[in-house]
Coordinates of C-alpha atoms and ligand atoms in Angstrom, one line a residue:
M234 CA -27.8 -37.7 10.0
Y235 CA -30.8 -36.5 12.1
C236 CA -32.4 -38.3 15.0
R237 CA -35.1 -37.5 17.3
G238 CA -35.3 -34.2 16.4
F239 CA -31.5 -33.4 17.0
R240 CA -28.9 -33.4 13.8
V241 CA -26.8 -36.0 14.0
L242 CA -23.3 -34.9 11.6
V243 CA -21.7 -36.7 10.0
M244 CA -17.9 -37.3 8.5
C245 CA -16.2 -40.1 6.8
G246 CA -14.6 -41.7 5.4
I247 CA -15.4 -44.0 1.7
V248 CA -14.0 -46.6 -0.4
G249 CA -14.3 -48.0 -3.5
I250 CA -12.7 -50.7 -5.2
I251 CA -13.4 -52.7 -9.0
G252 CA -10.9 -55.0 -9.8
N253 CA -10.4 -56.8 -13.1
S254 CA -10.4 -59.8 -10.7
E255 CA -11.8 -61.6 -8.0
N256 CA -10.2 -60.6 -4.4
G257 CA -10.5 -61.0 -0.6
I258 CA -11.6 -57.9 1.5
E259 CA -8.7 -57.7 3.0
E260 CA -7.3 -54.5 0.5
P261 CA -10.6 -52.4 0.7
M262 CA -9.9 -52.7 4.3
H263 CA -6.6 -52.0 4.4
S264 CA -7.1 -48.7 2.3
L265 CA -10.1 -48.3 4.7
K266 CA -7.8 -48.3 7.6
R267 CA -5.6 -45.7 5.7
L268 CA -8.7 -43.0 5.9
E269 CA -9.9 -44.4 9.9
Y270 CA -8.4 -40.7 11.0
R271 CA -11.2 -39.5 9.2
G272 CA -14.3 -41.3 11.6
Y273 CA -14.1 -44.1 13.6
D274 CA -17.4 -45.1 15.1
S275 CA -18.1 -47.5 13.1
F276 CA -18.4 -49.1 10.0
G277 CA -18.6 -51.5 7.3
F278 CA -18.3 -52.8 3.3
A279 CA -21.0 -54.3 1.2
T280 CA -19.8 -56.2 -2.4
N281 CA -21.7 -56.5 -5.3
N282 CA -22.2 -60.1 -4.3
G283 CA -24.6 -59.5 -1.6
F284 CA -22.2 -59.7 1.2
L285 CA -22.8 -56.7 3.7
E286 CA -21.3 -56.3 7.6
K287 CA -21.3 -53.6 9.5
R288 CA -19.8 -53.3 12.8
V289 CA -19.5 -50.4 15.7
G290 CA -15.7 -49.4 16.7
N291 CA -12.5 -49.5 15.3
I292 CA -11.2 -50.7 12.4
G293 CA -8.6 -51.5 13.7
D294 CA -9.0 -54.2 15.7
F295 CA -11.5 -56.2 13.3
D296 CA -10.1 -58.5 11.8
A297 CA -11.6 -59.2 8.2
S298 CA -9.5 -62.9 7.1
G299 CA -12.5 -65.2 8.6
L300 CA -14.9 -63.6 6.5
G301 CA -13.8 -65.5 3.5
T302 CA -15.9 -62.6 1.2
A303 CA -14.6 -62.8 -2.4
S304 CA -15.9 -60.0 -4.8
R305 CA -14.7 -57.9 -8.0
V306 CA -16.5 -54.5 -6.8
F307 CA -16.7 -53.8 -2.6
I308 CA -17.4 -50.1 -0.9
C309 CA -16.8 -49.4 2.6
H310 CA -17.1 -46.6 4.7
T311 CA -15.7 -45.4 8.3
R312 CA -18.1 -43.5 10.1
W313 CA -17.5 -40.0 13.0
S314 CA -21.1 -38.9 14.1
T315 CA -22.1 -36.5 17.2
H316 CA -25.5 -36.1 19.0
G317 CA -27.0 -39.8 18.1
A318 CA -26.8 -43.8 19.2
V319 CA -23.0 -45.4 16.8
T320 CA -25.2 -48.8 16.0
E321 CA -25.2 -51.3 13.1
A322 CA -28.1 -50.0 12.0
N323 CA -26.7 -46.8 11.3
A324 CA -23.3 -47.8 10.4
H325 CA -22.9 -47.5 6.3
P326 CA -23.8 -49.3 3.6
H327 CA -27.1 -48.7 3.3
L328 CA -29.5 -50.9 1.0
S329 CA -32.6 -50.3 -1.1
C330 CA -35.5 -52.8 0.5
D331 CA -34.6 -55.5 -2.1
G332 CA -31.4 -55.3 -1.8
E333 CA -30.4 -54.8 -4.8
I334 CA -28.3 -51.0 -4.7
A335 CA -26.4 -50.5 -1.8
I336 CA -24.4 -47.2 -1.0
V337 CA -22.5 -45.2 1.5
H338 CA -22.1 -41.9 2.0
N339 CA -20.0 -39.1 3.2
G340 CA -21.9 -35.5 4.1
I341 CA -25.4 -34.7 5.1
I342 CA -28.6 -34.7 2.5
E343 CA -30.5 -31.5 4.3
N344 CA -34.1 -32.4 2.8
Y345 CA -34.2 -35.5 3.6
Q346 CA -36.8 -35.8 5.3
E347 CA -38.9 -34.7 2.4
L348 CA -37.6 -37.2 0.4
K349 CA -38.2 -39.7 2.6
K350 CA -41.3 -39.0 2.9
E351 CA -42.2 -39.2 -0.5
L352 CA -40.5 -42.6 -0.9
E353 CA -42.3 -44.2 2.1
E354 CA -45.5 -42.7 0.3
K355 CA -44.7 -45.1 -2.5
G356 CA -44.1 -48.0 -0.2
H357 CA -40.0 -47.9 0.3
R358 CA -39.3 -48.6 4.1
F359 CA -36.4 -47.1 5.9
R360 CA -34.1 -49.1 8.6
S361 CA -32.2 -46.8 9.7
E362 CA -32.3 -43.3 11.1
T363 CA -30.0 -42.0 8.6
D364 CA -30.1 -39.6 6.0
S365 CA -27.9 -41.4 3.8
E366 CA -30.5 -43.9 3.6
V367 CA -32.7 -42.0 1.2
I368 CA -30.3 -42.1 -1.7
A369 CA -30.6 -45.9 -2.1
H370 CA -34.3 -46.0 -2.2
F371 CA -34.3 -43.0 -4.6
F372 CA -32.6 -45.1 -7.0
E373 CA -34.3 -48.0 -6.5
Q374 CA -37.9 -45.6 -7.1
A375 CA -35.6 -44.6 -10.2
L376 CA -35.5 -47.9 -11.4
S377 CA -38.9 -49.0 -11.3
E378 CA -39.9 -46.4 -13.4
N379 CA -37.5 -48.2 -15.8
M380 CA -34.6 -44.9 -15.6
S381 CA -31.1 -46.5 -15.4
I382 CA -28.9 -44.8 -12.7
E383 CA -26.9 -42.7 -15.2
E384 CA -31.1 -41.3 -16.0
A385 CA -32.0 -40.1 -12.3
V386 CA -28.4 -38.7 -11.4
P387 CA -29.1 -35.3 -12.5
E388 CA -32.7 -35.7 -11.0
F389 CA -30.6 -36.6 -7.9
M390 CA -28.6 -33.8 -8.1
Q391 CA -31.5 -31.4 -8.4
R392 CA -33.6 -32.8 -6.0
T393 CA -31.2 -32.5 -3.5
K394 CA -29.9 -30.2 -1.3
G395 CA -26.6 -30.8 1.0
T396 CA -23.7 -32.5 0.5
F397 CA -22.1 -36.3 -0.8
A398 CA -19.5 -37.9 -1.7
A399 CA -21.5 -41.1 -2.4
L400 CA -20.5 -44.4 -3.9
M401 CA -23.4 -47.2 -5.2
I402 CA -22.9 -50.3 -6.3
R403 CA -26.0 -53.0 -7.4
K404 CA -26.2 -56.5 -7.5
G405 CA -24.9 -58.6 -10.1
E406 CA -23.9 -55.2 -11.5
D407 CA -19.4 -55.1 -11.6
R408 CA -19.3 -50.8 -11.9
I409 CA -19.4 -48.1 -8.9
Y410 CA -21.7 -45.0 -9.6
A411 CA -19.7 -42.2 -7.7
M412 CA -21.7 -38.8 -6.9
K413 CA -19.3 -35.4 -5.9
R414 CA -21.2 -32.0 -4.0
D415 CA -18.8 -30.5 -1.9
S416 CA -17.5 -33.8 0.1
P417 CA -14.4 -35.1 -1.7
L418 CA -14.3 -37.3 -3.7
V419 CA -11.5 -39.1 -5.2
L420 CA -10.6 -41.7 -7.8
G421 CA -7.1 -43.5 -8.0
L422 CA -6.3 -45.5 -11.0
L423 CA -4.3 -49.1 -9.9
E424 CA -2.6 -51.3 -11.7
N425 CA -5.5 -53.7 -12.5
G426 CA -8.4 -51.6 -11.2
F427 CA -10.0 -48.5 -9.8
M428 CA -10.6 -46.8 -6.5
L429 CA -12.8 -44.1 -5.0
A430 CA -11.7 -42.9 -1.8
S431 CA -12.8 -39.3 0.2
D432 CA -8.7 -38.7 -0.3
I433 CA -5.8 -40.0 -1.8
Y434 CA -4.6 -41.5 1.0
A435 CA -6.2 -44.0 0.9
F436 CA -4.7 -45.2 -2.3
S437 CA -1.4 -43.3 -2.1
D438 CA 0.4 -46.6 -1.2
R439 CA -0.8 -48.1 -5.3
T440 CA -1.1 -45.9 -7.1
N441 CA 0.0 -41.7 -7.5
R442 CA -2.7 -41.6 -10.4
A443 CA -5.6 -39.5 -10.0
V444 CA -8.8 -38.2 -11.3
F445 CA -10.6 -35.4 -8.5
F446 CA -14.3 -35.1 -8.8
G447 CA -15.4 -31.5 -9.3
D448 CA -18.4 -30.8 -7.8
D449 CA -21.8 -32.0 -9.1
E450 CA -20.8 -34.1 -11.7
F451 CA -20.7 -38.5 -11.5
A452 CA -19.1 -40.7 -12.5
V453 CA -19.3 -44.4 -13.8
V454 CA -17.0 -46.9 -12.9
G455 CA -16.4 -50.6 -14.3
V456 CA -13.9 -53.0 -14.4
D457 CA -12.0 -51.5 -17.5
G458 CA -12.8 -48.0 -17.1
Y459 CA -14.0 -45.0 -16.2
E460 CA -16.5 -42.3 -17.5
F461 CA -17.4 -38.8 -16.1
F462 CA -20.6 -36.8 -16.4
D463 CA -22.0 -33.7 -15.4
S464 CA -24.6 -33.1 -13.6
R465 CA -27.1 -32.9 -16.4
G466 CA -25.7 -35.9 -17.7
R467 CA -23.4 -34.5 -20.1
R468 CA -20.5 -36.8 -20.4
L469 CA -16.8 -34.9 -19.0
D470 CA -13.1 -35.0 -20.4
K471 CA -11.4 -35.1 -17.4
E472 CA -7.8 -34.8 -16.7
I473 CA -5.7 -37.8 -15.1
Q474 CA -3.8 -35.9 -12.4
D475 CA 0.4 -37.2 -11.5
F476 CA 0.5 -37.0 -7.4
E477 CA 3.6 -37.0 -4.7
W478 CA 2.8 -37.9 -1.3
S479 CA 5.0 -39.4 1.1
R480 CA 5.0 -42.7 2.4
E481 CA 7.5 -42.3 5.3
N482 CA 4.4 -41.6 7.9
E483 CA 3.1 -44.8 7.6
T484 CA 3.3 -47.4 10.6
K485 CA 4.6 -46.2 14.5
E486 CA 7.8 -47.9 14.0
N487 CA 8.5 -48.1 17.3
Y488 CA 6.0 -45.6 18.8
E489 CA 3.1 -46.8 21.0
H490 CA 1.6 -43.9 19.1
F491 CA 2.0 -41.5 16.0
M492 CA 0.6 -38.9 18.3
M493 CA 4.6 -39.6 20.2
K494 CA 5.6 -40.7 16.6
E495 CA 4.9 -37.2 15.2
I496 CA 6.0 -34.9 18.1
M497 CA 9.3 -36.5 17.7
E498 CA 9.0 -36.0 13.5
Q499 CA 8.6 -32.1 14.0
P500 CA 12.8 -31.5 13.3
E501 CA 13.0 -33.5 10.7
A502 CA 9.6 -32.0 9.3
C503 CA 10.5 -28.5 10.2
R504 CA 13.8 -29.2 8.2
R505 CA 12.3 -30.2 5.1
L506 CA 10.0 -27.5 5.2
I507 CA 12.4 -24.2 5.3
K508 CA 14.6 -26.4 2.8
S509 CA 12.0 -26.2 0.6
L510 CA 10.8 -22.7 1.0
Q511 CA 14.6 -22.2 0.0
S512 CA 14.7 -24.0 -3.4
T513 CA 11.0 -25.8 -4.7
Q514 CA 8.3 -23.6 -3.1
K515 CA 10.7 -20.4 -3.2
E516 CA 9.1 -19.3 -6.4
K517 CA 5.3 -19.7 -4.5
I518 CA 6.2 -18.0 -1.0
E519 CA 7.8 -14.8 -3.1
R520 CA 4.6 -15.2 -5.0
L521 CA 3.0 -14.7 -1.6
K522 CA 4.5 -12.0 -0.8
D523 CA 3.9 -10.0 -3.6
M524 CA -0.2 -10.8 -2.7
I525 CA 0.6 -9.9 0.7
V526 CA 2.3 -6.4 -0.5
G527 CA -0.3 -5.6 -2.9
A528 CA -3.5 -6.5 -1.3
K529 CA -5.4 -3.6 0.9
N530 CA -6.5 -6.4 3.8
V531 CA -4.8 -9.6 4.3
M532 CA -7.6 -11.9 6.6
F533 CA -5.9 -15.7 7.5
V534 CA -9.3 -18.4 7.8
S535 CA -8.9 -21.3 9.1
G536 CA -10.4 -23.0 11.8
G537 CA -8.8 -26.0 15.1
T538 CA -5.1 -25.9 15.9
S539 CA -5.3 -23.8 12.5
Y540 CA -6.5 -20.8 13.7
H541 CA -4.0 -21.0 16.1
A542 CA -1.4 -20.6 14.3
S543 CA -3.1 -18.8 12.7
L544 CA -3.5 -16.0 15.2
L545 CA 0.9 -16.4 15.3
G546 CA 0.6 -15.5 11.6
V547 CA -1.3 -12.2 13.5
Y548 CA 1.2 -11.7 15.3
L549 CA 4.5 -12.6 13.9
L550 CA 3.8 -10.2 10.3
K551 CA 2.9 -7.4 13.1
Q552 CA 5.9 -7.3 14.5
A553 CA 7.4 -7.3 10.7
G554 CA 4.8 -3.9 10.1
I555 CA 2.3 -6.1 7.7
N556 CA -1.3 -5.7 9.4
T557 CA -3.6 -9.0 9.1
Q558 CA -6.7 -10.6 10.5
S559 CA -7.8 -14.1 11.3
V560 CA -11.4 -14.4 11.3
I561 CA -12.4 -17.9 12.5
A562 CA -13.9 -20.6 9.9
S563 CA -17.5 -21.4 11.7
E564 CA -17.8 -17.9 12.1
F565 CA -16.6 -16.3 9.2
Q566 CA -19.9 -14.7 7.2
N567 CA -21.0 -13.3 10.5
Y568 CA -17.8 -11.3 11.2
A569 CA -15.7 -10.3 8.0
M570 CA -16.6 -8.5 5.0
P571 CA -13.3 -8.9 2.2
D572 CA -13.8 -7.5 -0.9
R573 CA -11.5 -7.5 -4.3
D574 CA -8.5 -5.4 -3.0
T575 CA -8.1 -8.6 0.5
V576 CA -6.2 -11.2 0.1
V577 CA -7.8 -14.3 1.7
I578 CA -5.0 -17.5 3.0
A579 CA -6.4 -20.0 4.7
I580 CA -4.6 -21.6 6.8
T581 CA -5.9 -25.7 7.1
Q582 CA -4.0 -29.2 7.2
S583 CA -6.3 -31.3 5.7
G584 CA -7.6 -28.6 2.7
E585 CA -11.1 -30.3 4.0
T586 CA -12.0 -28.6 6.6
M587 CA -16.1 -27.7 5.7
D588 CA -16.6 -24.8 7.7
V589 CA -13.1 -23.3 5.8
I590 CA -14.1 -24.5 2.5
E591 CA -17.4 -22.7 3.3
A592 CA -15.6 -19.5 4.2
L593 CA -13.8 -19.7 1.0
K594 CA -16.9 -20.1 -1.2
Y595 CA -18.3 -16.7 0.3
V596 CA -14.5 -15.4 -0.6
K597 CA -14.8 -16.2 -4.2
N598 CA -17.9 -14.7 -4.0
R599 CA -17.1 -11.5 -2.7
G600 CA -14.3 -11.0 -5.3
S601 CA -11.2 -11.6 -3.1
R602 CA -7.8 -13.6 -3.5
I603 CA -7.6 -17.4 -2.3
V604 CA -4.3 -18.7 -1.0
S605 CA -3.7 -21.7 0.7
I606 CA -1.1 -22.8 3.5
V607 CA -2.1 -26.8 3.5
N608 CA -0.3 -30.2 4.6
V609 CA -2.7 -32.2 1.9
P610 CA -2.2 -31.8 -1.4
Y611 CA -4.4 -31.8 -4.2
S612 CA -6.9 -31.7 -1.1
T613 CA -10.6 -29.1 -2.2
I614 CA -9.5 -26.6 -0.7
Q615 CA -5.5 -26.4 -2.4
R616 CA -7.7 -26.8 -5.4
M617 CA -10.1 -23.8 -4.6
S618 CA -6.5 -21.7 -4.1
E619 CA -4.8 -19.3 -7.1
L620 CA -2.0 -19.9 -5.0
S621 CA -1.0 -22.5 -2.6
V622 CA 2.1 -22.5 -0.5
E623 CA 2.9 -26.7 0.8
V624 CA 3.2 -27.5 5.0
M625 CA 5.3 -30.2 3.8
A626 CA 4.8 -31.5 7.2
G627 CA 4.3 -35.5 6.1
Q628 CA 1.2 -38.1 6.5
E629 CA -0.5 -37.0 9.7
V630 CA -2.5 -39.3 11.2
C631 CA -3.2 -39.0 14.8
V632 CA -6.2 -36.7 15.4
A633 CA -4.5 -34.7 16.8
A634 CA -2.6 -32.0 15.2
T635 CA 1.3 -31.4 16.2
K636 CA 4.2 -31.0 13.2
S637 CA 1.3 -30.0 10.9
F638 CA 0.8 -27.1 13.5
T639 CA 4.2 -26.6 13.6
N640 CA 5.2 -26.5 9.7
Q641 CA 2.1 -23.9 9.9
V642 CA 4.2 -21.9 12.2
T643 CA 7.6 -22.4 10.7
L644 CA 6.3 -21.2 7.5
L645 CA 4.0 -17.8 9.0
L646 CA 7.4 -17.2 11.0
Y647 CA 9.4 -17.5 7.1
L648 CA 7.1 -15.4 5.9
A649 CA 7.7 -12.3 8.6
S650 CA 11.0 -12.6 7.9
M651 CA 10.7 -12.3 4.7
F652 CA 9.3 -8.8 5.7
G653 CA 12.0 -8.0 7.8
F654 CA 10.9 -10.5 11.2
E655 CA 14.7 -11.0 12.6
T656 CA 14.2 -14.8 13.3
D657 CA 17.1 -17.0 13.4
I658 CA 14.7 -19.7 11.4
E659 CA 17.8 -22.3 10.5
R660 CA 18.4 -23.6 14.5
M661 CA 14.5 -24.3 14.7
P662 CA 14.6 -27.7 13.7
D663 CA 17.6 -28.6 16.7
E664 CA 15.7 -26.1 19.3
I665 CA 13.0 -28.3 18.4
S666 CA 15.1 -31.5 19.6
E667 CA 16.7 -29.8 22.1
T668 CA 13.7 -28.4 23.7
I669 CA 12.2 -32.2 23.8
R670 CA 15.5 -33.5 25.2
L671 CA 15.9 -30.9 27.9
N672 CA 12.3 -31.7 29.4
E673 CA 10.8 -34.6 28.5
E674 CA 11.7 -36.3 32.1
K675 CA 10.3 -33.1 33.9
I676 CA 7.0 -33.3 31.5
K677 CA 6.7 -37.1 32.8
K678 CA 6.8 -36.4 36.4
L679 CA 4.9 -33.6 36.2
A680 CA 1.9 -35.1 33.9
S681 CA 1.6 -37.8 36.6
E682 CA 0.9 -34.9 39.4
L683 CA -1.7 -32.9 37.0
C684 CA -2.9 -36.2 34.9
G685 CA -6.0 -36.5 38.1
R686 CA -6.7 -32.2 38.1
N687 CA -10.2 -31.5 36.6
D688 CA -9.0 -28.4 35.3
I689 CA -5.8 -26.5 34.8
Y690 CA -5.6 -23.1 32.8
V691 CA -2.9 -22.2 30.6
I692 CA -1.7 -18.3 30.6
G693 CA 0.1 -15.9 27.8
R694 CA 0.2 -12.7 26.1
G695 CA 1.2 -11.3 23.2
L696 CA 3.2 -14.7 21.1
S697 CA 2.0 -16.5 23.7
Y698 CA -1.2 -16.3 24.0
P699 CA -1.8 -18.4 20.9
V700 CA 0.1 -21.1 21.8
A701 CA -1.8 -21.0 25.4
R702 CA -5.0 -22.0 23.8
E703 CA -2.7 -23.9 21.5
I704 CA -1.7 -25.9 25.1
A705 CA -5.4 -25.9 26.2
L706 CA -6.6 -27.7 23.1
K707 CA -4.5 -30.3 23.2
I708 CA -4.4 -30.9 26.9
K709 CA -8.7 -31.6 26.2
E710 CA -8.6 -33.2 23.2
I711 CA -5.7 -35.7 24.1
S712 CA -6.3 -35.6 27.9
Y713 CA -10.1 -35.6 28.5
I714 CA -9.1 -32.8 31.2
H715 CA -10.7 -29.4 31.3
A716 CA -8.2 -26.8 30.7
E717 CA -8.8 -23.0 28.8
G718 CA -5.7 -21.3 27.3
M719 CA -6.4 -17.4 27.8
M720 CA -4.5 -14.0 27.6
G721 CA -2.6 -13.6 31.2
G722 CA -4.1 -10.1 30.7
E723 CA -7.7 -11.7 30.9
L724 CA -7.4 -13.5 34.0
K725 CA -7.8 -10.2 36.3
H726 CA -12.1 -10.2 35.0
G727 CA -13.6 -12.9 36.0
T728 CA -11.2 -16.5 35.7
I729 CA -9.4 -15.8 38.5
A730 CA -12.3 -16.6 40.5
L731 CA -11.7 -19.9 39.7
I732 CA -8.3 -20.1 41.1
E733 CA -8.2 -21.8 44.6
K734 CA -5.1 -23.0 46.4
G735 CA -2.9 -26.2 43.5
T736 CA -5.2 -25.1 40.7
P737 CA -2.2 -26.1 37.9
V738 CA -1.4 -22.9 35.9
I739 CA 0.7 -23.1 33.5
S740 CA 2.7 -19.6 32.4
L741 CA 4.0 -19.1 29.2
I742 CA 6.8 -16.0 29.4
S743 CA 8.7 -15.8 26.7
N744 CA 12.1 -13.0 27.5
N745 CA 11.0 -11.9 31.0
N746 CA 7.5 -10.5 29.6
Y747 CA 6.8 -8.1 32.9
D748 CA 2.9 -8.5 32.2
M749 CA 3.2 -12.1 32.3
L750 CA 5.9 -12.3 35.3
S751 CA 2.5 -10.5 37.0
N752 CA 0.2 -12.0 36.2
T753 CA 1.5 -15.1 37.0
K754 CA 2.3 -13.1 41.1
E755 CA -1.1 -12.4 40.5
V756 CA -2.4 -16.2 40.0
E757 CA 0.3 -17.4 42.6
S758 CA -0.1 -15.6 45.4
R759 CA -4.3 -16.9 45.0
G760 CA -2.7 -20.4 45.6
A761 CA -2.7 -21.4 42.1
R762 CA 0.5 -24.2 41.6
I763 CA 2.6 -22.6 39.3
I764 CA 4.7 -24.2 35.8
T765 CA 6.1 -22.2 33.9
A766 CA 7.8 -22.3 30.4
S767 CA 10.2 -19.5 29.7
N768 CA 13.3 -18.9 28.2
S769 CA 14.9 -17.9 31.3
N770 CA 16.8 -20.3 34.0
E771 CA 14.6 -20.0 36.7
A772 CA 11.9 -22.0 34.3
D773 CA 10.1 -25.1 35.2
L774 CA 10.4 -25.9 31.6
K775 CA 13.5 -24.1 29.8
I776 CA 12.5 -23.2 26.5
P777 CA 16.8 -23.1 25.2
S778 CA 15.8 -20.2 22.8
N779 CA 16.1 -16.2 23.0
D780 CA 14.5 -15.7 20.3
N781 CA 11.0 -14.6 20.0
G782 CA 9.2 -15.8 17.5
K783 CA 10.8 -19.4 18.0
F784 CA 8.9 -19.0 21.1
G785 CA 5.3 -19.5 20.1
I786 CA 6.6 -23.0 18.6
L787 CA 8.6 -24.5 21.0
A788 CA 6.4 -23.6 24.4
T789 CA 3.8 -25.6 22.2
V790 CA 5.8 -28.8 22.1
L791 CA 5.9 -28.7 25.5
G792 CA 2.6 -28.2 25.5
Q793 CA 1.8 -31.7 23.5
M794 CA 3.8 -33.4 25.4
L795 CA 2.5 -32.7 28.3
A796 CA -1.1 -33.5 27.3
Y797 CA 0.5 -37.2 25.6
Y798 CA 2.0 -37.9 28.8
M799 CA -1.1 -36.9 30.8
A800 CA -3.1 -39.4 28.6
L801 CA -0.9 -42.1 29.0
E802 CA -1.3 -41.8 32.6
K803 CA -5.0 -42.3 32.1
G804 CA -4.8 -45.3 29.6
L805 CA -7.2 -43.1 26.7
P806 CA -6.6 -43.8 23.4
I807 CA -4.3 -40.5 22.4
D808 CA -4.3 -41.8 18.8
R809 CA -8.4 -41.6 18.4
P810 CA -9.9 -39.5 20.7
R811 CA -13.9 -40.0 21.3
N812 CA -16.1 -37.8 19.9
L813 CA -13.2 -36.4 17.2
A814 CA -12.3 -37.1 13.9
K815 CA -9.3 -35.1 12.2
S816 CA -11.2 -33.5 8.9
V817 CA -14.1 -32.4 9.5
T818 CA -16.2 -32.8 6.4
V819 CA -19.7 -30.8 8.4
K820 CA -20.6 -27.3 9.4
Ligands
LIG113 C1 -10.4 -31.4 13.5 C2 -9.2 -31.5 13.9 C3 -8.1 -30.8 14.0 C4 -8.0 -29.8 13.3 C5 -8.9 -28.6 12.7 C6 -8.5 -28.1 11.7 O1 -10.6 -30.4 14.5 O2 -9.1 -32.8 15.0 O3 -6.6 -30.7 14.9 O4 -6.4 -28.6 13.8 O5 -9.9 -30.2 12.9 O6 -8.3 -29.4 10.3 P1 -7.6 -28.4 9.3 O7 -7.7 -30.0 9.0 O8 -8.0 -27.4 8.5 O9 -6.4 -27.7 9.9

């Protein structure tokens, strides 16, 4: 979507439901709410009997019961956008001029301006500033030229540049047309109909059978069945996949926020992962080890919190004598040159991050082997990989990653231990619980002291450097406080100029690391308010383990809690921070 010369990036969740009897809006809204973590600026839905509703805001608070809408066919959308107005007009669904066609779209139609111009010249009037609206008008035009939708889809795919997962309905027709390129789309097989959605979580409480769309595929889904086609309109035989997805994490239980619930789930999630690496995933992790041994180069690719996990992976594997590097996904093509002898390991919670997908396409073209470490099974990145090891964190609802990070790092620690890195990984779950127990009250006090500050610095070295970055990220995204996570050794090259009397500096000191102790003294002597997190007895925040490998995880848990309690003090929307989305499906 573009607006006043700015590119408006949109990530969204889409849902389409078709059933053999009329249903109220509650059912589709329930599924859409399950996708709200994909975007939550605005939402909307349409039915094939002409009902259209669009709203600005979160779906969470919306009570659909009063609408009295009933239909056999619904399409729904939840939207996330940046650089542009969040308005009802820009919310989906979008309609054709005559209102006969309604569409929802996730992705970006890059050449929409050219298509829009052509359609306007043919008399179409646009009501929104979105790129998505061209889809509705494109098909309206095709119908007016006596083409069927099925005939027009190949032309649409040929003409369109960009990415799309799009659903389309026509008034009076019991059908949903679904098309996919790059953005994720899956068909769920329900007992009494079908659901199309951005990911399986939309329907994982109702079915465990799904058909995944490949790129440039489209499907016509009716009340009694469905057909898939390739971009030239040739029929495809698609496999139905049975998937497993734990239902344990669907409510907040007694917690006020998903974030705290997910922080508290970390010991259990970590235990589950370790167990799986010793049983159901044993063969996979051993294969990963063999692939690393056989490769000339090993590179990680990831973004956000997963990138911080990958940096810890580089450190831990290096301690075990294995040389790897990590290149952030959004810059991968500018900085990395993988080749046929390279194994590229993608680390991703969602398995849908567009930057990672783009990097992997580049990697594939260069002939490297692709492995992934993912949380969401059946995700695009998992399906792009030759081998995929799952982090088994379960559904993570809060936008800020917590337990998925802990499990990513646990997996990497486990891998390093297979190469000889010494760690007592079995004790990790209990040590996470112990870290929380020991520090929670101190962290609450610290949070009320720091929550009014404008800047917080977090410093680390070696293992604690990625942790410093991860803690700073958590503070920024949840508590809206500017935070910088950096290498202790780099302070002297500029940042130390910002240290004044009382400036908060969180110092992550593993095993009395001498250089970290001196960096801490350097800022302390300039008046900084130092908060130490370490395994020494004098630490402000105490880490109950001398195991260097685990420091990264245990210190991060402290940072997650500090960010949480500061956000709580400030009354912020912890699970859905402004401007963010959990699954970043645009570049
Ligand atoms: C978004 C999320 C982060 C996440 C990052 C990478 O920014 O808000 O929590 O770390 O994407 O996502 P991935 O799913 O690839 O780990």
